[in-house]
CSV table of C-alpha atoms in Angstrom, one decimal:
chain,number,residue,atom,x,y,z
A,1,MET,CA,-4.9,230.7,-24.8
A,2,THR,CA,-1.6,231.3,-22.9
A,3,ILE,CA,-1.6,232.8,-19.4
A,4,LEU,CA,-0.1,236.0,-20.7
A,5,LYS,CA,-2.6,236.3,-23.5
A,6,ARG,CA,-5.3,235.8,-21.0
A,7,CYS,CA,-3.7,238.4,-18.8
A,8,TYR,CA,-3.7,240.9,-21.7
A,9,SER,CA,-7.4,240.2,-22.4
A,10,ILE,CA,-8.3,240.7,-18.7
A,11,CYS,CA,-6.2,243.9,-18.5
A,12,LYS,CA,-7.9,245.3,-21.6
A,13,ASN,CA,-11.4,244.6,-20.1
A,14,ILE,CA,-10.4,246.3,-16.8
A,15,PHE,CA,-8.3,249.2,-18.0
A,16,GLY,CA,-9.9,249.9,-21.5
A,17,ASP,CA,-7.4,252.0,-23.4
A,18,MET,CA,-4.1,250.2,-23.1
A,19,ASP,CA,-2.0,253.1,-24.4
A,20,ASN,CA,-1.8,254.5,-20.9
A,21,LEU,CA,-0.9,251.2,-19.1
A,22,ILE,CA,2.3,251.0,-17.0
A,23,ALA,CA,4.0,248.2,-15.1
A,24,VAL,CA,5.8,248.7,-11.8
A,25,CYS,CA,8.4,246.0,-11.1
A,26,GLN,CA,9.7,244.7,-7.7
A,27,VAL,CA,12.9,242.7,-7.4
A,28,THR,CA,15.4,241.4,-4.9
A,29,SER,CA,18.8,242.5,-6.4
A,30,CYS,CA,21.9,240.6,-5.4
A,31,ASN,CA,25.6,241.2,-6.4
A,32,ASP,CA,25.3,239.2,-9.6
A,33,LYS,CA,24.6,241.7,-12.4
A,34,GLU,CA,23.7,239.2,-15.1
A,35,LYS,CA,21.3,237.4,-12.9
A,36,ASN,CA,19.6,240.6,-11.9
A,37,PHE,CA,19.3,241.6,-15.6
A,38,GLN,CA,17.8,238.3,-16.6
A,39,ILE,CA,15.1,238.6,-13.9
A,40,CYS,CA,14.3,242.2,-15.0
A,41,LYS,CA,14.2,241.2,-18.6
A,42,THR,CA,11.6,238.5,-17.9
A,43,LEU,CA,9.5,241.0,-15.9
A,44,ILE,CA,9.7,243.6,-18.7
A,45,THR,CA,8.9,241.1,-21.4
A,46,ASN,CA,5.9,239.7,-19.5
A,47,ALA,CA,4.7,243.2,-18.7
A,48,HIS,CA,4.9,244.1,-22.3
A,49,LYS,CA,2.8,241.1,-23.2
A,50,CYS,CA,0.2,242.3,-20.8
A,51,GLY,CA,0.0,245.6,-22.6
A,52,ALA,CA,2.3,247.9,-20.6
A,53,LYS,CA,3.7,250.9,-22.5
A,54,MET,CA,6.3,251.8,-19.9
A,55,VAL,CA,8.0,249.7,-17.2
A,56,PHE,CA,9.5,251.1,-14.0
A,57,LEU,CA,12.4,249.3,-12.2
A,58,PRO,CA,13.7,250.1,-8.7
A,59,GLU,CA,16.8,251.7,-7.3
A,60,SER,CA,20.0,249.6,-7.4
A,61,VAL,CA,18.4,247.5,-10.2
A,62,ASP,CA,21.9,246.6,-11.5
A,63,TYR,CA,23.3,245.2,-8.2
A,64,ILE,CA,23.5,245.5,-4.5
A,65,GLU,CA,27.0,244.9,-3.0
A,66,GLU,CA,27.8,245.8,0.6
A,67,ASP,CA,31.6,246.0,0.0
A,68,LEU,CA,32.4,249.5,-1.2
A,69,LYS,CA,35.5,248.5,-3.1
A,70,LYS,CA,33.7,245.7,-4.9
A,71,SER,CA,30.7,247.9,-5.6
A,72,HIS,CA,33.0,250.5,-7.2
A,73,GLU,CA,34.7,247.9,-9.4
A,74,MET,CA,31.3,246.5,-10.6
A,75,ALA,CA,30.0,249.9,-11.8
A,76,GLU,CA,29.8,250.9,-15.4
A,77,SER,CA,29.3,253.9,-17.6
A,78,LEU,CA,26.1,254.7,-19.4
A,79,ASN,CA,27.9,253.3,-22.5
A,80,GLY,CA,28.6,250.0,-20.8
A,81,PRO,CA,27.1,246.6,-21.6
A,82,LEU,CA,24.3,246.7,-19.0
A,83,ILE,CA,22.6,249.9,-20.2
A,84,SER,CA,23.3,248.8,-23.8
A,85,SER,CA,21.3,245.6,-23.0
A,86,TYR,CA,18.4,247.5,-21.6
A,87,LYS,CA,18.5,249.8,-24.7
A,88,ASP,CA,18.3,246.8,-27.0
A,89,LEU,CA,15.5,245.4,-25.0
A,90,ALA,CA,13.5,248.6,-25.1
A,91,LYS,CA,14.0,248.9,-28.9
A,92,SER,CA,13.0,245.3,-29.6
A,93,LEU,CA,9.8,245.5,-27.5
A,94,LYS,CA,9.1,249.2,-28.5
A,95,ILE,CA,8.6,250.0,-24.8
A,96,TRP,CA,9.7,252.8,-22.5
A,97,LEU,CA,11.9,251.8,-19.5
A,98,SER,CA,12.7,253.6,-16.3
A,99,ILE,CA,16.0,252.1,-15.0
A,100,GLY,CA,15.4,253.4,-11.5
A,101,GLY,CA,18.9,253.4,-10.0
A,102,PHE,CA,22.1,252.5,-11.8
A,103,HIS,CA,25.6,252.6,-10.3
A,104,GLU,CA,27.3,254.9,-12.8
A,105,LYS,CA,31.1,255.4,-12.8
A,106,PHE,CA,32.0,258.9,-11.8
A,107,SER,CA,35.5,259.1,-10.5
A,108,ASP,CA,38.3,257.0,-9.1
A,109,THR,CA,36.6,256.9,-5.7
A,110,LYS,CA,32.9,257.8,-6.3
A,111,LEU,CA,29.9,256.6,-8.3
A,112,ARG,CA,26.6,258.3,-9.1
A,113,ASN,CA,23.2,256.9,-8.4
A,114,THR,CA,21.7,257.5,-11.8
A,115,HIS,CA,18.0,257.2,-12.9
A,116,VAL,CA,18.0,256.5,-16.6
A,117,VAL,CA,14.9,256.7,-18.9
A,118,ILE,CA,15.1,254.8,-22.2
A,119,ASN,CA,12.6,255.5,-24.9
A,120,ASN,CA,10.9,253.0,-27.2
A,121,GLU,CA,13.5,253.5,-29.8
A,122,GLY,CA,16.2,252.3,-27.4
A,123,GLU,CA,17.7,255.8,-26.8
A,124,ILE,CA,18.4,257.5,-23.5
A,125,ALA,CA,15.7,260.1,-23.2
A,126,SER,CA,16.7,261.5,-19.8
A,127,LYS,CA,18.9,260.8,-16.8
A,128,TYR,CA,18.9,262.1,-13.2
A,129,HIS,CA,21.6,261.9,-10.5
A,130,LYS,CA,20.3,261.4,-7.0
A,131,ILE,CA,20.7,264.7,-5.1
A,132,HIS,CA,19.6,263.6,-1.5
A,133,LEU,CA,22.0,261.1,0.0
A,134,TYR,CA,21.1,259.0,3.1
A,135,ASP,CA,23.8,259.7,5.7
A,136,VAL,CA,22.8,258.6,9.2
A,137,ASP,CA,24.8,257.6,12.3
A,138,LEU,CA,22.8,256.7,15.4
A,139,PRO,CA,25.0,254.4,17.6
A,140,SER,CA,22.3,254.2,20.3
A,141,LYS,CA,19.9,252.6,17.8
A,142,ASN,CA,22.6,250.6,16.0
A,143,ILE,CA,21.9,252.5,12.8
A,144,LYS,CA,24.7,253.6,10.5
A,145,ALA,CA,24.5,254.3,6.8
A,146,LYS,CA,26.5,256.7,4.8
A,147,GLU,CA,25.6,256.7,1.1
A,148,SER,CA,28.1,259.5,0.5
A,149,ASN,CA,31.0,257.1,1.1
A,150,LEU,CA,30.3,255.7,-2.3
A,151,ILE,CA,27.9,258.1,-4.1
A,152,GLU,CA,28.6,261.6,-5.4
A,153,ALA,CA,25.4,263.7,-5.0
A,154,GLY,CA,23.8,265.2,-8.0
A,155,ASN,CA,23.2,268.9,-8.2
A,156,GLU,CA,20.2,269.4,-10.5
A,157,ILE,CA,16.5,268.6,-10.6
A,158,VAL,CA,16.0,267.7,-14.2
A,159,SER,CA,13.0,268.7,-16.2
A,160,PRO,CA,10.3,266.0,-16.6
A,161,VAL,CA,10.8,263.8,-19.6
A,162,LYS,CA,8.0,263.6,-22.1
A,163,THR,CA,7.0,260.0,-22.5
A,164,SER,CA,4.1,258.0,-24.1
A,165,ILE,CA,2.2,258.1,-20.8
A,166,GLY,CA,2.9,261.8,-19.8
A,167,ASN,CA,5.6,264.0,-18.4
A,168,VAL,CA,7.6,262.0,-15.9
A,169,GLY,CA,9.6,263.7,-13.2
A,170,LEU,CA,12.6,261.8,-12.0
A,171,ALA,CA,13.7,261.2,-8.4
A,172,ILE,CA,15.2,258.4,-6.4
A,173,CYS,CA,14.1,256.8,-3.0
A,174,TYR,CA,15.3,259.2,-0.2
A,175,ASP,CA,14.3,262.2,-2.4
A,176,MET,CA,10.7,261.4,-1.4
A,177,ARG,CA,11.3,262.9,2.0
A,178,PHE,CA,11.8,266.3,0.5
A,179,PRO,CA,8.5,267.9,-0.6
A,180,GLN,CA,10.3,270.8,-2.1
A,181,MET,CA,11.7,268.6,-4.8
A,182,ALA,CA,8.3,267.2,-5.6
A,183,VAL,CA,6.8,270.6,-5.9
A,184,ALA,CA,9.7,271.8,-8.1
A,185,LEU,CA,9.0,268.8,-10.5
A,186,ALA,CA,5.3,269.7,-10.6
A,187,GLU,CA,6.2,273.4,-11.3
A,188,LYS,CA,8.4,272.1,-14.2
A,189,GLY,CA,5.3,270.4,-15.7
A,190,ALA,CA,5.4,266.8,-14.3
A,191,ASP,CA,2.2,264.8,-14.6
A,192,ILE,CA,3.9,261.8,-12.9
A,193,ILE,CA,6.7,261.6,-10.3
A,194,THR,CA,8.6,258.4,-9.9
A,195,TYR,CA,10.6,257.3,-6.8
A,196,PRO,CA,12.5,254.0,-7.6
A,197,SER,CA,13.6,252.8,-4.2
A,198,ALA,CA,15.5,250.4,-2.0
A,199,PHE,CA,13.6,251.5,1.1
A,200,PHE,CA,14.9,250.2,4.4
A,201,PHE,CA,12.6,247.6,5.9
A,202,GLY,CA,12.7,249.2,9.4
A,203,THR,CA,11.0,252.4,8.3
A,204,GLY,CA,8.9,251.0,5.5
A,205,ALA,CA,5.9,250.2,7.6
A,206,TYR,CA,5.8,253.7,9.1
A,207,HIS,CA,6.7,256.0,6.2
A,208,TRP,CA,6.6,254.4,2.8
A,209,GLU,CA,3.0,254.8,1.9
A,210,VAL,CA,2.2,258.0,3.8
A,211,LEU,CA,5.2,259.8,2.2
A,212,LEU,CA,4.3,258.7,-1.4
A,213,ARG,CA,0.6,259.6,-0.9
A,214,SER,CA,1.6,263.0,0.5
A,215,ARG,CA,3.8,263.7,-2.6
A,216,ALA,CA,0.9,262.8,-4.9
A,217,ILE,CA,-1.7,265.0,-3.0
A,218,GLU,CA,0.5,268.1,-2.8
A,219,THR,CA,1.7,268.0,-6.4
A,220,GLN,CA,-1.6,266.6,-8.0
A,221,CYS,CA,0.6,264.1,-9.9
A,222,TYR,CA,0.6,260.4,-10.2
A,223,VAL,CA,3.4,258.9,-8.0
A,224,ILE,CA,5.1,255.7,-9.1
A,225,ALA,CA,7.4,253.9,-6.7
A,226,SER,CA,9.1,250.7,-7.9
A,227,ALA,CA,10.9,249.0,-5.0
A,228,GLN,CA,13.5,246.5,-3.9
A,229,THR,CA,12.1,243.8,-1.7
A,230,GLY,CA,13.3,241.1,0.7
A,231,SER,CA,16.8,240.2,2.0
A,232,HIS,CA,19.9,241.1,-0.1
A,233,SER,CA,22.4,240.0,2.5
A,234,SER,CA,22.6,239.2,6.2
A,235,ASN,CA,22.3,242.8,7.2
A,236,ARG,CA,20.4,244.4,4.3
A,237,LYS,CA,16.6,244.1,3.8
A,238,SER,CA,14.2,246.2,1.7
A,239,TRP,CA,10.5,246.9,2.4
A,240,GLY,CA,9.0,246.2,-1.0
A,241,HIS,CA,5.3,247.1,-1.5
A,242,SER,CA,5.9,248.9,-4.9
A,243,LEU,CA,2.9,251.1,-5.6
A,244,VAL,CA,1.1,253.6,-7.8
A,245,VAL,CA,-0.8,256.5,-6.3
A,246,ASP,CA,-3.2,258.7,-8.2
A,247,PRO,CA,-3.3,262.5,-7.9
A,248,LEU,CA,-6.1,262.3,-5.3
A,249,GLY,CA,-3.7,260.3,-3.1
A,250,THR,CA,-5.4,256.9,-3.6
A,251,VAL,CA,-3.2,253.8,-3.9
A,252,ILE,CA,-4.5,252.2,-7.2
A,253,ALA,CA,-2.0,249.4,-7.5
A,254,GLN,CA,0.5,247.8,-5.1
A,255,CYS,CA,2.8,244.7,-4.9
A,256,SER,CA,3.1,242.7,-1.7
A,257,ASP,CA,6.6,241.8,-0.4
A,258,GLU,CA,7.4,239.3,-3.2
A,259,PRO,CA,9.2,239.9,-6.6
A,260,GLY,CA,6.9,240.5,-9.5
A,261,PHE,CA,5.1,243.4,-11.2
A,262,VAL,CA,1.8,245.2,-11.0
A,263,LEU,CA,-0.1,247.0,-13.7
A,264,ALA,CA,-1.9,250.3,-13.5
A,265,PRO,CA,-3.5,252.9,-15.9
A,266,ILE,CA,-2.4,256.5,-16.1
A,267,ASP,CA,-5.3,258.9,-16.7
A,268,LEU,CA,-4.0,262.4,-17.5
A,269,SER,CA,-7.5,263.7,-17.7
A,270,LEU,CA,-7.7,263.1,-13.9
A,271,VAL,CA,-4.6,265.2,-13.4
A,272,ASN,CA,-6.0,268.0,-15.6
A,273,ASN,CA,-9.5,268.0,-14.0
A,274,LEU,CA,-8.1,267.9,-10.5
A,275,ARG,CA,-5.8,270.9,-11.2
A,276,GLN,CA,-8.8,272.8,-12.7
A,277,THR,CA,-11.2,272.1,-9.8
A,278,MET,CA,-8.4,272.7,-7.1
A,279,PRO,CA,-5.9,275.1,-8.8
A,280,LEU,CA,-3.1,274.8,-6.3
A,281,ASN,CA,-0.6,276.3,-8.8
A,282,GLN,CA,-2.7,279.5,-9.1
A,283,HIS,CA,-3.1,279.7,-5.3
A,284,ARG,CA,0.5,279.4,-4.4
A,285,ARG,CA,1.8,282.6,-2.8
A,286,TYR,CA,5.0,283.2,-4.7
A,287,ASP,CA,4.8,286.8,-3.6
A,288,ILE,CA,5.5,285.5,-0.1
A,289,TYR,CA,7.6,282.4,-0.6
A,290,PRO,CA,9.8,281.4,-3.6
A,291,LYS,CA,9.1,278.9,-6.4
A,292,MET,CA,10.9,275.6,-6.0
A,293,SER,CA,11.6,275.4,-9.7
A,294,THR,CA,14.3,277.4,-11.3
A,295,ASN,CA,13.8,276.5,-14.9
A,296,SER,CA,12.9,279.4,-17.2
A,297,PHE,CA,9.7,278.3,-18.9
A,298,TYR,CA,7.1,275.6,-18.5
A,299,SER,CA,3.5,275.3,-19.8
A,300,LEU,CA,0.6,273.8,-17.7
A,301,PRO,CA,-2.4,271.8,-19.0
A,302,ILE,CA,-5.3,274.0,-20.2
A,303,SER,CA,-9.0,273.0,-20.1
A,304,ASP,CA,-11.3,274.5,-22.8
A,305,THR,CA,-14.1,274.8,-20.2
A,306,ASN,CA,-12.1,276.8,-17.7
A,307,GLU,CA,-12.6,280.6,-17.3
A,308,ILE,CA,-10.1,283.0,-15.8
A,309,LYS,CA,-11.1,286.4,-14.6
A,310,PHE,CA,-9.6,289.2,-16.7
A,311,GLY,CA,-10.5,292.5,-15.1
A,312,SER,CA,-14.2,292.9,-15.4
A,313,VAL,CA,-14.5,290.2,-18.1
A,314,VAL,CA,-13.3,286.6,-18.4
A,315,VAL,CA,-10.9,284.8,-20.7
A,316,LYS,CA,-12.4,281.5,-21.9
A,317,GLY,CA,-10.3,278.3,-21.7
A,318,PHE,CA,-10.4,277.8,-25.4
A,319,GLN,CA,-8.7,281.2,-26.0
A,320,ILE,CA,-5.7,280.3,-23.9
A,321,PHE,CA,-2.8,278.8,-25.9
A,322,CYS,CA,-0.3,278.8,-23.1
A,323,GLN,CA,-0.6,278.9,-19.3
A,324,THR,CA,2.2,278.9,-16.7
A,325,ALA,CA,2.0,278.9,-12.9
A,326,LEU,CA,1.5,282.7,-12.9
A,327,SER,CA,0.6,283.9,-16.4
A,328,MET,CA,-1.5,283.2,-19.5
A,329,ALA,CA,-1.3,283.9,-23.2
A,330,PHE,CA,-4.6,284.1,-25.1
A,331,THR,CA,-6.2,285.0,-28.4
A,332,ASN,CA,-7.8,288.5,-28.8
A,333,ILE,CA,-11.4,289.2,-29.5
A,334,LYS,CA,-10.5,292.5,-31.3
A,335,CYS,CA,-7.3,292.6,-33.3
A,336,VAL,CA,-5.6,295.7,-34.7
A,337,LEU,CA,-3.7,293.4,-37.0
A,338,PRO,CA,-3.9,289.6,-37.7
A,339,GLY,CA,-2.1,287.6,-35.1
A,340,HIS,CA,-2.6,290.2,-32.3
A,341,VAL,CA,-2.5,288.2,-29.0
A,342,LEU,CA,-2.4,289.1,-25.3
A,343,VAL,CA,-0.3,288.0,-22.3
A,344,ALA,CA,-1.4,288.7,-18.8
A,345,PRO,CA,-0.8,287.6,-15.2
A,346,LEU,CA,-3.3,285.1,-13.8
A,347,ARG,CA,-3.8,287.3,-10.7
A,348,CYS,CA,-5.9,290.3,-11.3
A,349,ALA,CA,-3.5,293.2,-10.8
A,350,GLU,CA,-4.2,296.6,-12.4
A,351,LYS,CA,-0.7,297.8,-13.1
A,352,LEU,CA,2.8,296.4,-13.7
A,353,SER,CA,3.9,297.9,-10.4
A,354,ASP,CA,1.3,295.8,-8.6
A,355,LEU,CA,3.0,292.5,-9.6
A,356,SER,CA,5.5,290.6,-7.4
A,357,ASN,CA,9.0,290.0,-8.7
A,358,GLU,CA,8.1,286.3,-9.4
A,359,GLU,CA,5.0,287.4,-11.4
A,360,ILE,CA,7.0,289.9,-13.4
A,361,LYS,CA,9.7,287.3,-14.2
A,362,ASP,CA,7.1,284.7,-15.2
A,363,LEU,CA,5.1,287.2,-17.3
A,364,PHE,CA,8.0,288.4,-19.4
A,365,LEU,CA,9.5,284.9,-19.9
A,366,LEU,CA,6.1,284.0,-21.4
A,367,VAL,CA,6.1,287.3,-23.5
A,368,GLN,CA,9.5,286.3,-24.8
A,369,LYS,CA,8.3,282.8,-25.8
A,370,VAL,CA,5.0,284.1,-27.3
A,371,GLU,CA,6.9,286.8,-29.3
A,372,LYS,CA,9.2,284.1,-30.9
A,373,THR,CA,6.2,281.9,-31.6
A,374,ILE,CA,4.2,284.7,-33.2
A,375,GLY,CA,7.1,285.5,-35.4
A,376,THR,CA,7.4,281.9,-36.5
A,377,VAL,CA,3.6,281.4,-37.2
A,378,HIS,CA,3.3,284.7,-39.1
A,379,ASP,CA,6.7,284.6,-40.8
A,380,THR,CA,7.8,288.0,-39.5
A,381,LYS,CA,10.9,289.2,-37.8
A,382,SER,CA,9.2,292.3,-36.2
A,383,THR,CA,6.6,292.7,-33.5
A,384,SER,CA,5.0,295.5,-31.5
A,385,ILE,CA,5.0,294.7,-27.8
A,386,VAL,CA,2.9,297.2,-25.9
A,387,ILE,CA,1.7,297.8,-22.4
A,388,GLN,CA,-1.0,300.4,-21.7
A,389,ASN,CA,-0.2,300.9,-18.0
A,390,GLY,CA,-3.1,302.9,-16.6
A,391,LYS,CA,-6.2,304.8,-17.8
A,392,ASP,CA,-4.3,307.8,-19.3
A,393,ALA,CA,-2.2,305.4,-21.3
A,394,GLY,CA,-5.3,303.9,-22.9
A,395,GLN,CA,-5.8,300.9,-20.6
A,396,THR,CA,-9.5,300.0,-20.6
A,397,ILE,CA,-9.3,296.6,-18.8
A,398,LYS,CA,-8.2,297.0,-15.2
A,399,HIS,CA,-5.9,294.0,-15.4
A,400,VAL,CA,-2.3,294.5,-16.6
A,401,HIS,CA,-1.8,292.9,-20.0
A,402,ILE,CA,0.7,293.0,-22.9
A,403,HIS,CA,-0.2,293.2,-26.5
A,404,ILE,CA,2.0,291.2,-28.9
A,405,ILE,CA,1.4,292.1,-32.6
A,406,PRO,CA,3.2,290.7,-35.6
A,407,ARG,CA,4.5,293.5,-37.9
A,408,LYS,CA,5.3,293.5,-41.6
A,409,SER,CA,6.5,296.2,-43.9
A,410,GLY,CA,3.6,298.5,-45.0
A,411,ASP,CA,1.0,297.3,-42.6
A,412,TYR,CA,0.7,300.9,-41.4
A,413,LEU,CA,1.7,304.0,-43.5
A,414,ASP,CA,2.8,305.6,-40.2
A,415,ASN,CA,4.1,303.1,-37.7
A,416,ASP,CA,2.8,305.2,-34.7
A,417,ASP,CA,-0.8,304.8,-35.9
A,418,ILE,CA,-0.8,301.3,-34.3
A,419,TYR,CA,-0.7,303.0,-30.9
A,420,ARG,CA,-3.6,305.2,-31.8
A,421,ASP,CA,-5.6,302.1,-32.8
A,422,LEU,CA,-4.7,300.4,-29.6
A,423,GLN,CA,-5.8,303.4,-27.5
A,424,ASN,CA,-9.1,303.4,-29.4
A,425,GLU,CA,-9.5,299.6,-29.4
A,426,LYS,CA,-12.7,299.6,-27.4
A,427,LYS,CA,-14.3,302.1,-29.9
A,428,SER,CA,-12.8,300.5,-32.9
A,429,SER,CA,-15.0,299.4,-35.8
A,430,ASN,CA,-13.1,296.2,-36.1
A,431,VAL,CA,-15.5,293.2,-35.9
A,432,LYS,CA,-15.4,291.1,-32.8
A,433,ARG,CA,-14.1,287.6,-33.6
A,434,SER,CA,-16.2,284.5,-33.0
A,435,ASP,CA,-15.5,282.0,-30.3
A,436,GLU,CA,-14.7,279.4,-33.0
A,437,ASP,CA,-12.2,281.8,-34.7
A,438,MET,CA,-10.3,282.4,-31.5
A,439,LYS,CA,-10.4,278.7,-30.6
A,440,GLN,CA,-9.0,277.6,-33.9
A,441,GLU,CA,-6.2,280.2,-33.6
A,442,ALA,CA,-5.4,279.0,-30.1
A,443,ILE,CA,-5.2,275.4,-31.3
A,444,VAL,CA,-2.6,276.3,-33.9
A,445,LEU,CA,-0.5,278.3,-31.3
A,446,LYS,CA,-0.7,275.6,-28.6
A,447,LYS,CA,1.4,273.3,-30.8
A,448,TYR,CA,4.4,275.5,-30.2
A,449,PHE,CA,4.1,275.2,-26.4
């Protein structure tokens, strides 16, 4: 048995299900692009033989060149030969790759520090341009670094990319010092946040691990940080110590200060369970401070065993087919027509006027998404969207909620009769649906979120 086959066997015994196994690589890049690629190719190939489904590479994985002019000349586009080589490698091995930091040509004077994710078909699945640039000038401490001399800052936090191991939020190195970005990625649905780095040796011992563990704890995400290590030139040295942190803040895998790779399992059930037992997203006070994320819609994981208070009753987890940071959509126990579902804020507020601006925005974005989905599932172009806002309007549950009901020609002889049925819903002779019936409907609807 070869060493790598023995490694695979050992990994399988340790980690069990190999579908969630990742590899985090550590290298010492130089100014020779081909040499750097061959080193990374060997690491990726060996990690694949050990069972890794996704491999993470560090920042500046293509090259490190101190001379700005030479660095600019060495840069490529995403269609250049280097990224093409990584795409071919990913396709041949059927493996996902995180190319942590690539010098991408941007203009005649500037580059972009670009994080590229390549899927197991050899296609670019996502890319992110580093938004926080390290610009420091401290003469008294002989520290001077100005990343913006060469790099044009990005201007967008990209939505997490859906991979074979979970939803991966993309960042780069210095971004880890900004918790707002990490929270924004979690709000956008990240299970994992990755910080490929070329972290300076001088601050590594003090800040590297504590920053990454903090980002994991506050977001309840896995944090993956592939790093450069060792001396790149006479005046440039990187800290190394690539690591993987679980959502509890525990370092579950770590390299030393030598080139190589480390394997780790990603257990998304740990993410989901932790977010259920400590629901930070539900406890964030968006009525007091703003959300970090600005994307219009994102769905959070749902546990069938969870229960959410809905006025004087509860909504069971298996009824919920979509949950966001502030709202939920769920199947109805008594329907006036087939497909009748409800959308409500997570916070128990009696009337629409009791909701914050953020809650209202989140609620109606979810209503819009649910309305489109109900139309697709029930093959209809019409819906009744109804709010009974207060007792005199027919509201019986003291928790604001919105009825979404698919409509078809002839379902009521008089269209207004549907509002009478809603007002008398509690006294209606319609049979209450079983838990299994509501669960199966939710399973069908979940697929659209």
